mmCIF file of C-alpha atoms and ligand atoms in Angstrom:
data_model
loop_
_atom_site.group_PDB
_atom_site.id
_atom_site.type_symbol
_atom_site.label_atom_id
_atom_site.label_comp_id
_atom_site.label_asym_id
_atom_site.label_seq_id
_atom_site.Cartn_x
_atom_site.Cartn_y
_atom_site.Cartn_z
ATOM 1 C CA MET A 6 0.000 0.000 0.000
ATOM 2 C CA LYS A 7 1.416 3.375 -1.038
ATOM 3 C CA ASN A 8 1.360 6.006 1.670
ATOM 4 C CA THR A 9 0.907 9.238 -0.253
ATOM 5 C CA THR A 10 0.946 11.575 2.740
ATOM 6 C CA VAL A 11 4.655 11.312 3.606
ATOM 7 C CA TYR A 12 7.361 13.434 1.997
ATOM 8 C CA TYR A 13 9.860 10.554 2.056
ATOM 9 C CA GLN A 14 8.179 8.207 -0.428
ATOM 10 C CA SER A 15 11.572 7.777 -2.124
ATOM 11 C CA LEU A 16 12.927 6.277 1.120
ATOM 12 C CA LEU A 17 10.123 3.722 1.265
ATOM 13 C CA ASP A 18 10.662 2.858 -2.403
ATOM 14 C CA PHE A 19 14.376 2.505 -1.802
ATOM 15 C CA ALA A 20 13.851 0.023 1.046
ATOM 16 C CA ASP A 21 11.128 -1.892 -0.820
ATOM 17 C CA ASN A 22 13.323 -2.231 -3.904
ATOM 18 C CA LYS A 23 16.301 -3.439 -1.893
ATOM 19 C CA LEU A 24 14.127 -5.995 -0.106
ATOM 20 C CA GLN A 25 12.729 -7.236 -3.408
ATOM 21 C CA ILE A 26 16.242 -7.747 -4.793
ATOM 22 C CA LEU A 27 17.166 -9.770 -1.697
ATOM 23 C CA GLU A 28 13.930 -11.750 -1.957
ATOM 24 C CA ASP A 29 14.689 -12.573 -5.605
ATOM 25 C CA LYS A 30 18.159 -13.810 -4.672
ATOM 26 C CA ASN A 31 16.768 -15.857 -1.771
ATOM 27 C CA GLN A 32 18.906 -13.738 0.549
ATOM 28 C CA ARG A 33 16.295 -11.870 2.545
ATOM 29 C CA ARG A 34 16.666 -12.517 6.270
ATOM 30 C CA ARG A 35 13.866 -12.542 8.794
ATOM 31 C CA LEU A 36 14.109 -12.437 12.557
ATOM 32 C CA GLN A 37 12.429 -15.337 14.349
ATOM 33 C CA PRO A 38 11.635 -15.251 18.044
ATOM 34 C CA SER A 39 13.876 -17.700 19.852
ATOM 35 C CA ALA A 40 13.379 -18.111 23.570
ATOM 36 C CA ARG A 41 16.431 -20.022 24.792
ATOM 37 C CA SER A 42 16.255 -21.901 28.045
ATOM 38 C CA LEU A 43 18.510 -24.245 29.981
ATOM 39 C CA HIS A 44 20.155 -27.237 28.280
ATOM 40 C CA MET A 45 20.221 -25.884 24.750
ATOM 41 C CA GLN A 46 16.450 -25.886 24.314
ATOM 42 C CA VAL A 47 15.034 -23.148 22.137
ATOM 43 C CA ASN A 48 11.433 -22.315 21.322
ATOM 44 C CA ASN A 49 11.080 -20.760 17.877
ATOM 45 C CA GLY A 50 7.406 -19.903 18.332
ATOM 46 C CA GLN A 51 6.307 -23.230 16.821
ATOM 47 C CA ASN A 52 7.972 -26.061 18.674
ATOM 48 C CA GLU A 53 10.582 -26.779 21.315
ATOM 49 C CA CYS A 54 13.898 -27.704 19.666
ATOM 50 C CA THR A 55 17.345 -28.731 20.806
ATOM 51 C CA SER A 56 19.735 -26.122 19.459
ATOM 52 C CA PHE A 57 22.824 -27.148 17.502
ATOM 53 C CA THR A 58 23.285 -23.701 16.130
ATOM 54 C CA ASP A 59 24.285 -21.225 18.815
ATOM 55 C CA ASN A 60 27.739 -20.284 20.084
ATOM 56 C CA ASP A 61 27.189 -20.963 23.784
ATOM 57 C CA TYR A 62 29.845 -23.693 23.563
ATOM 58 C CA LEU A 63 30.158 -24.242 27.294
ATOM 59 C CA GLY A 64 26.561 -23.606 28.333
ATOM 60 C CA LEU A 65 27.729 -20.720 30.487
ATOM 61 C CA SER A 66 24.991 -18.283 29.397
ATOM 62 C CA THR A 67 22.570 -20.282 31.530
ATOM 63 C CA HIS A 68 24.936 -21.513 34.266
ATOM 64 C CA PRO A 69 23.416 -20.887 37.743
ATOM 65 C CA ALA A 70 26.640 -19.473 39.225
ATOM 66 C CA VAL A 71 27.050 -17.107 36.261
ATOM 67 C CA ILE A 72 23.451 -15.934 36.553
ATOM 68 C CA GLN A 73 23.927 -15.445 40.297
ATOM 69 C CA ALA A 74 27.090 -13.373 39.801
ATOM 70 C CA SER A 75 25.324 -11.223 37.242
ATOM 71 C CA MET A 76 22.321 -10.636 39.522
ATOM 72 C CA GLU A 77 24.488 -9.686 42.482
ATOM 73 C CA ALA A 78 26.460 -7.136 40.461
ATOM 74 C CA THR A 79 23.244 -5.750 39.018
ATOM 75 C CA LYS A 80 21.785 -5.296 42.504
ATOM 76 C CA LEU A 81 24.954 -3.590 43.654
ATOM 77 C CA TYR A 82 25.604 -1.315 40.677
ATOM 78 C CA GLY A 83 22.404 -1.115 38.606
ATOM 79 C CA VAL A 84 21.635 -2.378 35.108
ATOM 80 C CA GLY A 85 23.578 0.146 33.037
ATOM 81 C CA ALA A 86 27.074 1.614 33.142
ATOM 82 C CA GLY A 87 25.761 5.179 32.969
ATOM 83 C CA ALA A 88 28.607 6.556 30.841
ATOM 84 C CA SER A 89 31.619 5.616 28.769
ATOM 85 C CA ARG A 90 34.581 3.956 30.476
ATOM 86 C CA LEU A 91 36.618 7.159 30.405
ATOM 87 C CA VAL A 92 33.862 9.001 32.267
ATOM 88 C CA THR A 93 32.108 7.015 35.038
ATOM 89 C CA GLY A 94 31.353 3.744 33.242
ATOM 90 C CA ASN A 95 34.578 2.006 34.281
ATOM 91 C CA ASN A 96 33.148 -0.252 36.972
ATOM 92 C CA PRO A 97 35.849 -1.904 39.137
ATOM 93 C CA LEU A 98 34.767 -5.264 37.692
ATOM 94 C CA TYR A 99 36.463 -4.174 34.428
ATOM 95 C CA GLY A 100 39.844 -4.211 36.127
ATOM 96 C CA GLN A 101 39.268 -7.649 37.609
ATOM 97 C CA LEU A 102 38.000 -9.045 34.319
ATOM 98 C CA GLU A 103 40.895 -7.622 32.312
ATOM 99 C CA GLU A 104 43.422 -9.026 34.729
ATOM 100 C CA LYS A 105 41.682 -12.402 34.525
ATOM 101 C CA ILE A 106 41.710 -12.362 30.711
ATOM 102 C CA ALA A 107 45.394 -11.372 30.558
ATOM 103 C CA ASN A 108 46.353 -14.151 32.990
ATOM 104 C CA PHE A 109 44.183 -16.739 31.301
ATOM 105 C CA LYS A 110 45.575 -15.868 27.873
ATOM 106 C CA GLY A 111 49.147 -15.636 29.156
ATOM 107 C CA CYS A 112 49.409 -12.070 27.815
ATOM 108 C CA GLU A 113 50.810 -8.943 29.425
ATOM 109 C CA ALA A 114 47.521 -7.070 29.469
ATOM 110 C CA ALA A 115 43.980 -7.077 28.127
ATOM 111 C CA ILE A 116 41.230 -4.591 27.417
ATOM 112 C CA VAL A 117 37.495 -5.224 27.243
ATOM 113 C CA PHE A 118 35.317 -3.672 24.528
ATOM 114 C CA GLY A 119 31.522 -3.506 24.228
ATOM 115 C CA SER A 120 31.410 -6.486 21.841
ATOM 116 C CA GLY A 121 33.609 -8.453 19.485
ATOM 117 C CA TYR A 122 32.362 -6.336 16.621
ATOM 118 C CA LEU A 123 33.238 -3.135 18.475
ATOM 119 C CA ALA A 124 36.652 -4.583 19.321
ATOM 120 C CA ASN A 125 37.546 -5.242 15.685
ATOM 121 C CA ILE A 126 36.309 -1.894 14.394
ATOM 122 C CA GLY A 127 38.303 -0.173 17.154
ATOM 123 C CA ILE A 128 41.553 -2.150 17.220
ATOM 124 C CA ILE A 129 42.348 -2.187 13.499
ATOM 125 C CA PRO A 130 42.038 1.569 12.774
ATOM 126 C CA ALA A 131 43.992 2.281 15.993
ATOM 127 C CA LEU A 132 46.940 0.283 14.598
ATOM 128 C CA ALA A 133 46.757 0.796 10.829
ATOM 129 C CA GLY A 134 46.181 3.923 8.739
ATOM 130 C CA PRO A 135 45.900 4.896 5.062
ATOM 131 C CA LYS A 136 49.630 4.377 4.344
ATOM 132 C CA ASP A 137 49.712 0.904 5.890
ATOM 133 C CA LEU A 138 49.160 -2.589 4.559
ATOM 134 C CA ILE A 139 46.808 -5.311 5.767
ATOM 135 C CA ILE A 140 47.031 -8.896 4.577
ATOM 136 C CA ALA A 141 43.950 -10.898 5.544
ATOM 137 C CA ASP A 142 42.462 -14.332 4.966
ATOM 138 C CA GLU A 143 39.594 -14.211 2.444
ATOM 139 C CA LEU A 144 37.227 -15.847 4.964
ATOM 140 C CA ILE A 145 37.732 -13.470 7.897
ATOM 141 C CA HIS A 146 34.649 -12.425 9.853
ATOM 142 C CA THR A 147 32.640 -9.558 8.424
ATOM 143 C CA CYS A 148 33.418 -7.205 11.330
ATOM 144 C CA ILE A 149 37.138 -7.449 10.504
ATOM 145 C CA HIS A 150 36.249 -6.193 7.025
ATOM 146 C CA SER A 151 34.488 -3.276 8.709
ATOM 147 C CA GLY A 152 37.580 -2.559 10.827
ATOM 148 C CA ILE A 153 39.824 -2.692 7.764
ATOM 149 C CA ALA A 154 37.520 -0.335 5.843
ATOM 150 C CA LEU A 155 37.627 2.170 8.724
ATOM 151 C CA SER A 156 41.435 2.015 8.823
ATOM 152 C CA ARG A 157 41.644 2.963 5.112
ATOM 153 C CA ALA A 158 44.774 0.815 4.869
ATOM 154 C CA THR A 159 45.566 -1.006 1.621
ATOM 155 C CA CYS A 160 44.234 -4.535 2.013
ATOM 156 C CA HIS A 161 45.017 -7.684 0.074
ATOM 157 C CA TYR A 162 43.309 -11.000 0.745
ATOM 158 C CA PHE A 163 45.037 -14.358 0.573
ATOM 159 C CA LYS A 164 43.358 -17.651 -0.261
ATOM 160 C CA HIS A 165 41.854 -19.298 2.774
ATOM 161 C CA ASN A 166 44.548 -20.713 5.063
ATOM 162 C CA ASP A 167 47.061 -20.531 2.195
ATOM 163 C CA VAL A 168 50.385 -19.466 3.738
ATOM 164 C CA GLU A 169 52.173 -19.414 0.370
ATOM 165 C CA ASP A 170 49.612 -16.997 -1.004
ATOM 166 C CA ALA A 171 50.064 -14.779 2.058
ATOM 167 C CA GLN A 172 53.821 -14.845 1.505
ATOM 168 C CA ARG A 173 53.370 -13.928 -2.167
ATOM 169 C CA LEU A 174 51.372 -10.838 -1.131
ATOM 170 C CA LEU A 175 53.918 -9.830 1.490
ATOM 171 C CA ALA A 176 56.806 -10.226 -0.919
ATOM 172 C CA LYS A 177 55.011 -8.067 -3.465
ATOM 173 C CA HIS A 178 53.609 -5.287 -1.240
ATOM 174 C CA ARG A 179 55.337 -5.186 2.148
ATOM 175 C CA ALA A 180 58.153 -2.805 1.147
ATOM 176 C CA ASN A 181 55.715 -0.128 -0.005
ATOM 177 C CA HIS A 182 54.167 0.466 3.427
ATOM 178 C CA PRO A 183 55.489 1.585 6.825
ATOM 179 C CA ASN A 184 53.443 -0.887 8.909
ATOM 180 C CA THR A 185 51.723 -4.158 8.079
ATOM 181 C CA MET A 186 49.135 -6.281 9.851
ATOM 182 C CA ILE A 187 48.234 -9.890 9.079
ATOM 183 C CA ILE A 188 44.689 -10.634 10.247
ATOM 184 C CA VAL A 189 43.025 -14.035 10.515
ATOM 185 C CA ASP A 190 40.295 -15.796 12.450
ATOM 186 C CA GLY A 191 41.758 -18.307 14.929
ATOM 187 C CA VAL A 192 38.848 -20.638 14.206
ATOM 188 C CA TYR A 193 36.766 -19.844 11.115
ATOM 189 C CA SER A 194 33.176 -19.254 12.124
ATOM 190 C CA MET A 195 31.477 -20.922 9.154
ATOM 191 C CA ASP A 196 33.992 -23.722 8.477
ATOM 192 C CA GLY A 197 35.327 -24.532 11.928
ATOM 193 C CA ASP A 198 38.919 -24.938 10.762
ATOM 194 C CA ILE A 199 41.954 -23.395 12.476
ATOM 195 C CA ALA A 200 44.306 -20.772 11.004
ATOM 196 C CA PRO A 201 47.953 -21.920 10.577
ATOM 197 C CA LEU A 202 49.104 -19.386 13.174
ATOM 198 C CA ASP A 203 52.490 -21.057 13.615
ATOM 199 C CA GLU A 204 53.416 -20.637 9.940
ATOM 200 C CA LEU A 205 51.762 -17.214 9.646
ATOM 201 C CA GLY A 206 53.656 -16.147 12.757
ATOM 202 C CA MET A 207 56.953 -17.074 11.090
ATOM 203 C CA LEU A 208 55.929 -15.024 8.053
ATOM 204 C CA ALA A 209 54.976 -12.101 10.270
ATOM 205 C CA ARG A 210 58.408 -12.262 11.878
ATOM 206 C CA GLN A 211 60.169 -12.473 8.528
ATOM 207 C CA TYR A 212 58.295 -9.505 7.035
ATOM 208 C CA ASP A 213 58.022 -7.386 10.186
ATOM 209 C CA ALA A 214 54.235 -7.652 10.219
ATOM 210 C CA TRP A 215 51.897 -7.717 13.215
ATOM 211 C CA LEU A 216 49.808 -10.876 13.425
ATOM 212 C CA MET A 217 46.288 -10.591 14.825
ATOM 213 C CA SER A 218 43.943 -13.506 15.487
ATOM 214 C CA ASP A 219 40.212 -13.257 16.100
ATOM 215 C CA ASP A 220 39.521 -16.001 18.627
ATOM 216 C CA ALA A 221 35.736 -15.563 18.816
ATOM 217 C CA HIS A 222 35.222 -19.308 18.306
ATOM 218 C CA ALA A 223 38.511 -20.504 19.789
ATOM 219 C CA LEU A 224 38.340 -19.095 23.310
ATOM 220 C CA GLY A 225 36.920 -21.755 25.604
ATOM 221 C CA THR A 226 36.969 -24.427 22.907
ATOM 222 C CA ILE A 227 40.564 -25.214 21.853
ATOM 223 C CA GLY A 228 44.024 -25.007 23.428
ATOM 224 C CA ASN A 229 42.543 -26.029 26.802
ATOM 225 C CA GLY A 230 40.189 -23.128 26.351
ATOM 226 C CA THR A 231 42.894 -20.502 25.977
ATOM 227 C CA GLY A 232 42.470 -20.289 22.212
ATOM 228 C CA SER A 233 44.076 -20.838 18.849
ATOM 229 C CA ALA A 234 47.593 -19.448 19.344
ATOM 230 C CA SER A 235 48.369 -21.701 22.278
ATOM 231 C CA ALA A 236 46.615 -24.650 20.591
ATOM 232 C CA LEU A 237 49.229 -24.361 17.824
ATOM 233 C CA GLY A 238 52.156 -23.612 20.129
ATOM 234 C CA ALA A 239 52.360 -20.177 18.497
ATOM 235 C CA HIS A 240 51.584 -18.032 21.517
ATOM 236 C CA ASN A 241 54.687 -15.849 21.212
ATOM 237 C CA LEU A 242 54.140 -15.304 17.507
ATOM 238 C CA VAL A 243 50.684 -13.722 17.888
ATOM 239 C CA PRO A 244 50.978 -10.363 19.652
ATOM 240 C CA LEU A 245 47.356 -9.349 19.009
ATOM 241 C CA GLN A 246 44.843 -11.881 20.347
ATOM 242 C CA MET A 247 41.312 -10.591 20.004
ATOM 243 C CA GLY A 248 38.164 -12.417 21.058
ATOM 244 C CA THR A 249 34.621 -12.157 22.322
ATOM 245 C CA LEU A 250 32.884 -12.694 25.656
ATOM 246 C CA SER A 251 29.656 -13.463 23.803
ATOM 247 C CA LYS A 252 30.302 -17.029 22.696
ATOM 248 C CA ALA A 253 31.922 -19.644 24.968
ATOM 249 C CA ILE A 254 32.013 -17.101 27.800
ATOM 250 C CA GLY A 255 28.230 -16.897 27.518
ATOM 251 C CA ALA A 256 27.924 -13.177 28.318
ATOM 252 C CA TYR A 257 28.602 -10.171 26.098
ATOM 253 C CA GLY A 258 31.607 -8.048 25.203
ATOM 254 C CA GLY A 259 34.877 -8.291 23.297
ATOM 255 C CA TYR A 260 38.533 -8.082 24.235
ATOM 256 C CA LEU A 261 42.079 -7.635 23.021
ATOM 257 C CA ALA A 262 44.896 -9.380 24.884
ATOM 258 C CA GLY A 263 48.480 -8.387 24.079
ATOM 259 C CA PRO A 264 51.504 -6.284 25.008
ATOM 260 C CA LYS A 265 50.973 -3.455 27.512
ATOM 261 C CA PRO A 266 51.726 -0.501 25.217
ATOM 262 C CA VAL A 267 49.243 -1.764 22.629
ATOM 263 C CA ILE A 268 46.541 -2.210 25.265
ATOM 264 C CA ASN A 269 47.248 1.255 26.654
ATOM 265 C CA LEU A 270 47.047 2.756 23.177
ATOM 266 C CA MET A 271 43.511 1.366 22.797
ATOM 267 C CA LYS A 272 42.372 3.437 25.780
ATOM 268 C CA SER A 273 43.146 6.615 23.857
ATOM 269 C CA ARG A 274 42.770 5.613 20.214
ATOM 270 C CA ALA A 275 40.166 2.860 19.803
ATOM 271 C CA ARG A 276 37.137 4.989 18.954
ATOM 272 C CA SER A 277 34.683 2.161 19.619
ATOM 273 C CA LEU A 278 36.033 1.977 23.168
ATOM 274 C CA VAL A 279 36.336 5.679 23.920
ATOM 275 C CA TYR A 280 33.021 6.868 22.495
ATOM 276 C CA THR A 281 30.624 4.209 23.688
ATOM 277 C CA THR A 282 28.972 3.412 27.009
ATOM 278 C CA GLY A 283 30.600 0.829 29.275
ATOM 279 C CA LEU A 284 29.165 -2.667 29.541
ATOM 280 C CA PRO A 285 26.464 -3.351 32.135
ATOM 281 C CA PRO A 286 28.139 -4.372 35.444
ATOM 282 C CA GLY A 287 26.096 -7.599 35.531
ATOM 283 C CA THR A 288 27.631 -8.573 32.182
ATOM 284 C CA LEU A 289 31.167 -7.995 33.475
ATOM 285 C CA ALA A 290 30.450 -10.075 36.578
ATOM 286 C CA ALA A 291 29.004 -12.879 34.442
ATOM 287 C CA ALA A 292 32.093 -12.958 32.211
ATOM 288 C CA LEU A 293 34.417 -12.983 35.208
ATOM 289 C CA LYS A 294 32.561 -15.926 36.769
ATOM 290 C CA ALA A 295 32.597 -17.757 33.432
ATOM 291 C CA PHE A 296 36.417 -17.581 33.273
ATOM 292 C CA GLU A 297 36.608 -19.000 36.796
ATOM 293 C CA ILE A 298 34.411 -21.930 35.779
ATOM 294 C CA ILE A 299 36.508 -22.593 32.674
ATOM 295 C CA GLU A 300 39.688 -22.653 34.763
ATOM 296 C CA ALA A 301 38.125 -25.023 37.288
ATOM 297 C CA GLU A 302 36.466 -27.457 34.849
ATOM 298 C CA PRO A 303 38.711 -28.744 32.045
ATOM 299 C CA GLU A 304 36.177 -31.520 31.228
ATOM 300 C CA ARG A 305 33.625 -28.850 30.319
ATOM 301 C CA VAL A 306 36.097 -27.290 27.885
ATOM 302 C CA ALA A 307 36.946 -30.627 26.254
ATOM 303 C CA ARG A 308 33.367 -31.780 25.699
ATOM 304 C CA PRO A 309 32.139 -29.646 22.736
ATOM 305 C CA LEU A 310 34.963 -30.824 20.449
ATOM 306 C CA LYS A 311 34.441 -34.416 21.593
ATOM 307 C CA LEU A 312 30.726 -34.251 20.680
ATOM 308 C CA ALA A 313 31.495 -32.562 17.351
ATOM 309 C CA SER A 314 33.918 -35.388 16.541
ATOM 310 C CA GLN A 315 31.318 -38.052 17.383
ATOM 311 C CA PHE A 316 28.767 -36.360 15.145
ATOM 312 C CA ALA A 317 31.178 -35.866 12.228
ATOM 313 C CA SER A 318 32.340 -39.447 12.418
ATOM 314 C CA ALA A 319 28.733 -40.792 12.446
ATOM 315 C CA LEU A 320 27.943 -38.793 9.295
ATOM 316 C CA ASN A 321 31.285 -39.459 7.571
ATOM 317 C CA LEU A 322 32.244 -35.781 7.579
ATOM 318 C CA ASN A 323 35.817 -34.487 7.902
ATOM 319 C CA PRO A 324 37.141 -34.679 11.481
ATOM 320 C CA PRO A 325 36.457 -31.284 13.066
ATOM 321 C CA GLN A 326 39.173 -29.029 14.543
ATOM 322 C CA SER A 327 36.663 -27.094 16.665
ATOM 323 C CA PRO A 328 33.052 -27.524 17.857
ATOM 324 C CA ILE A 329 31.831 -26.149 14.490
ATOM 325 C CA VAL A 330 30.875 -28.757 11.882
ATOM 326 C CA PRO A 331 29.738 -27.459 8.468
ATOM 327 C CA LEU A 332 27.571 -29.689 6.298
ATOM 328 C CA ILE A 333 27.715 -28.151 2.835
ATOM 329 C CA ILE A 334 24.430 -28.386 0.913
ATOM 330 C CA GLY A 335 25.278 -25.994 -1.959
ATOM 331 C CA ASP A 336 22.046 -24.380 -3.037
ATOM 332 C CA GLU A 337 20.312 -21.757 -0.815
ATOM 333 C CA THR A 338 16.822 -23.203 -1.148
ATOM 334 C CA ALA A 339 17.987 -26.751 -0.430
ATOM 335 C CA ALA A 340 19.841 -25.567 2.667
ATOM 336 C CA MET A 341 16.721 -23.750 3.923
ATOM 337 C CA LYS A 342 14.675 -26.893 3.285
ATOM 338 C CA ALA A 343 17.103 -29.121 5.197
ATOM 339 C CA SER A 344 16.970 -26.706 8.119
ATOM 340 C CA ALA A 345 13.141 -26.750 8.082
ATOM 341 C CA ASN A 346 13.092 -30.561 7.901
ATOM 342 C CA LEU A 347 15.350 -30.773 10.956
ATOM 343 C CA ALA A 348 13.164 -28.258 12.800
ATOM 344 C CA ALA A 349 10.225 -30.572 12.210
ATOM 345 C CA GLN A 350 12.250 -33.202 14.098
ATOM 346 C CA ALA A 351 12.893 -30.758 16.975
ATOM 347 C CA ILE A 352 16.463 -29.931 15.880
ATOM 348 C CA LYS A 353 17.343 -26.274 15.460
ATOM 349 C CA VAL A 354 20.136 -25.625 12.938
ATOM 350 C CA THR A 355 20.232 -22.422 10.927
ATOM 351 C CA ALA A 356 20.936 -22.556 7.204
ATOM 352 C CA ILE A 357 23.876 -20.287 6.363
ATOM 353 C CA ARG A 358 23.614 -18.640 2.954
ATOM 354 C CA PRO A 359 25.432 -16.042 0.873
ATOM 355 C CA PRO A 360 26.649 -13.415 1.457
ATOM 356 C CA THR A 361 27.733 -14.928 4.803
ATOM 357 C CA VAL A 362 29.348 -17.793 2.855
ATOM 358 C CA PRO A 363 30.456 -17.933 -0.820
ATOM 359 C CA THR A 364 27.805 -18.668 -3.465
ATOM 360 C CA GLY A 365 27.202 -22.375 -3.944
ATOM 361 C CA THR A 366 28.359 -23.280 -0.438
ATOM 362 C CA SER A 367 25.117 -22.775 1.506
ATOM 363 C CA ARG A 368 25.291 -25.040 4.488
ATOM 364 C CA LEU A 369 24.012 -26.270 7.773
ATOM 365 C CA ARG A 370 26.400 -25.160 10.470
ATOM 366 C CA PHE A 371 26.233 -27.493 13.463
ATOM 367 C CA THR A 372 27.752 -26.371 16.740
ATOM 368 C CA PHE A 373 28.184 -28.389 19.903
ATOM 369 C CA SER A 374 27.991 -27.399 23.531
ATOM 370 C CA ALA A 375 29.208 -28.943 26.760
ATOM 371 C CA THR A 376 25.584 -28.964 27.928
ATOM 372 C CA HIS A 377 24.380 -31.248 25.113
ATOM 373 C CA SER A 378 23.626 -34.675 26.563
ATOM 374 C CA ASP A 379 24.698 -37.907 24.910
ATOM 375 C CA SER A 380 21.074 -38.551 23.983
ATOM 376 C CA ASP A 381 20.860 -35.108 22.326
ATOM 377 C CA ILE A 382 23.682 -36.230 20.038
ATOM 378 C CA ASP A 383 21.984 -39.555 19.309
ATOM 379 C CA LYS A 384 18.777 -37.722 18.441
ATOM 380 C CA LEU A 385 20.660 -35.376 16.101
ATOM 381 C CA ILE A 386 22.453 -38.209 14.322
ATOM 382 C CA ARG A 387 19.173 -40.116 13.862
ATOM 383 C CA ALA A 388 17.413 -37.029 12.484
ATOM 384 C CA CYS A 389 20.239 -36.362 9.991
ATOM 385 C CA ARG A 390 20.270 -39.975 8.824
ATOM 386 C CA ASN A 391 16.475 -39.899 8.344
ATOM 387 C CA LEU A 392 16.953 -36.938 6.028
ATOM 388 C CA ASN A 393 19.937 -38.493 4.222
ATOM 389 C CA LEU A 394 22.248 -35.713 5.373
ATOM 390 C CA GLY A 395 25.942 -36.503 5.447
ATOM 391 C CA ASN A 396 28.092 -38.868 3.409
HETATM 392 C C1 PLP B 19 30.836 -13.445 16.518
HETATM 393 C C2 PLP B 19 32.107 -12.992 15.965
HETATM 394 C C3 PLP B 19 32.557 -11.690 16.187
HETATM 395 C C4 PLP B 19 31.704 -10.649 16.851
HETATM 396 O O1 PLP B 19 31.632 -10.848 18.221
HETATM 397 P P1 PLP B 19 30.387 -10.246 19.014
HETATM 398 O O2 PLP B 19 30.836 -10.252 20.423
HETATM 399 O O3 PLP B 19 29.232 -11.151 18.740
HETATM 400 O O4 PLP B 19 30.149 -8.874 18.471
HETATM 401 C C5 PLP B 19 33.807 -11.349 15.737
HETATM 402 N N1 PLP B 19 34.575 -12.219 15.072
HETATM 403 C C6 PLP B 19 34.163 -13.476 14.817
HETATM 404 C C7 PLP B 19 35.081 -14.415 14.090
HETATM 405 C C8 PLP B 19 32.916 -13.900 15.250
HETATM 406 O O5 PLP B 19 32.507 -15.128 14.980
#
């Protein structure tokens, strides 16, 4: 229905046209209500499903002690931070959490951002400018692209996990720029594979480049929970270890762990830290408690990868390197259909489509959590076999 009384009809037409283009390409997204509850159950408004699709790898978003810690801090300090960290939003829990992260990661210091996305769009422009060079894996997370765009550095992408291709780019371009960053995901969010941080670290050393890993899916899941660099024995080769508190940690927020001067620089130069409100105190308390649980319970950390391996082996998929198991379907519509068929069997798995993944590689992305029971896994395997999914 055309609304003829508004002056901004062109705006409505613009949005309608864009939506139609997305619809035609099968790329329009719609938000579904999803009420998560304990033990990876999610209600999508139609039926109660077991979720194999979220990033709560350790079940800490619903852990009673984490909830308790969050409630206590909320009672003490209120629900919001009230201001940015440089004003009055720097609750003392920040200091405790940052010290915990630095210790846990074995780094000199750490700084907490409002989210992983805010971390990446703050860190990268604080370290690289228009004269500099960035070499990045072609499959890096979309918020790293945003950070690179804001930095206005020259960026070249290397083929996924291809160290030779990265070297080729460095050999060709490194000399033309004062500073260079190499940026990768520690664990790739849509494929679940690990970046070759050991080899990339050697390259970074050779070409005087600064290696940064985004450990959003690696913290709490590999390297005894401490992430990708230590999993590969490359800890000293990765000076910039970024990650999120929103996945295995179960709360919300992002962080950078690294050398002290770099962390201190963020406090003045990372715009997405300086010009945004601090995190809610309850969120900081939740994250802090989550790290304590991870340190105390190594079995919890080991379980998601163990379950992912069981699942992959039952369906004859490649052995996973993380709790993320992609099952490539190819076509968008077929992937959506497979997801709907699993939902009918009370399994929630989102279909991942372009532009999140390259055209022709639409997939089901299964993720595993420490709180999945053995019978949850059996149920999932049965449902997939019923639908002829897997090899
Ligand atoms: C989820 C994710 C982010 C963003 O983290 P948020 O805390 O959700 O904003 C960044 N990088 C990667 C690789 C991610 O998967």
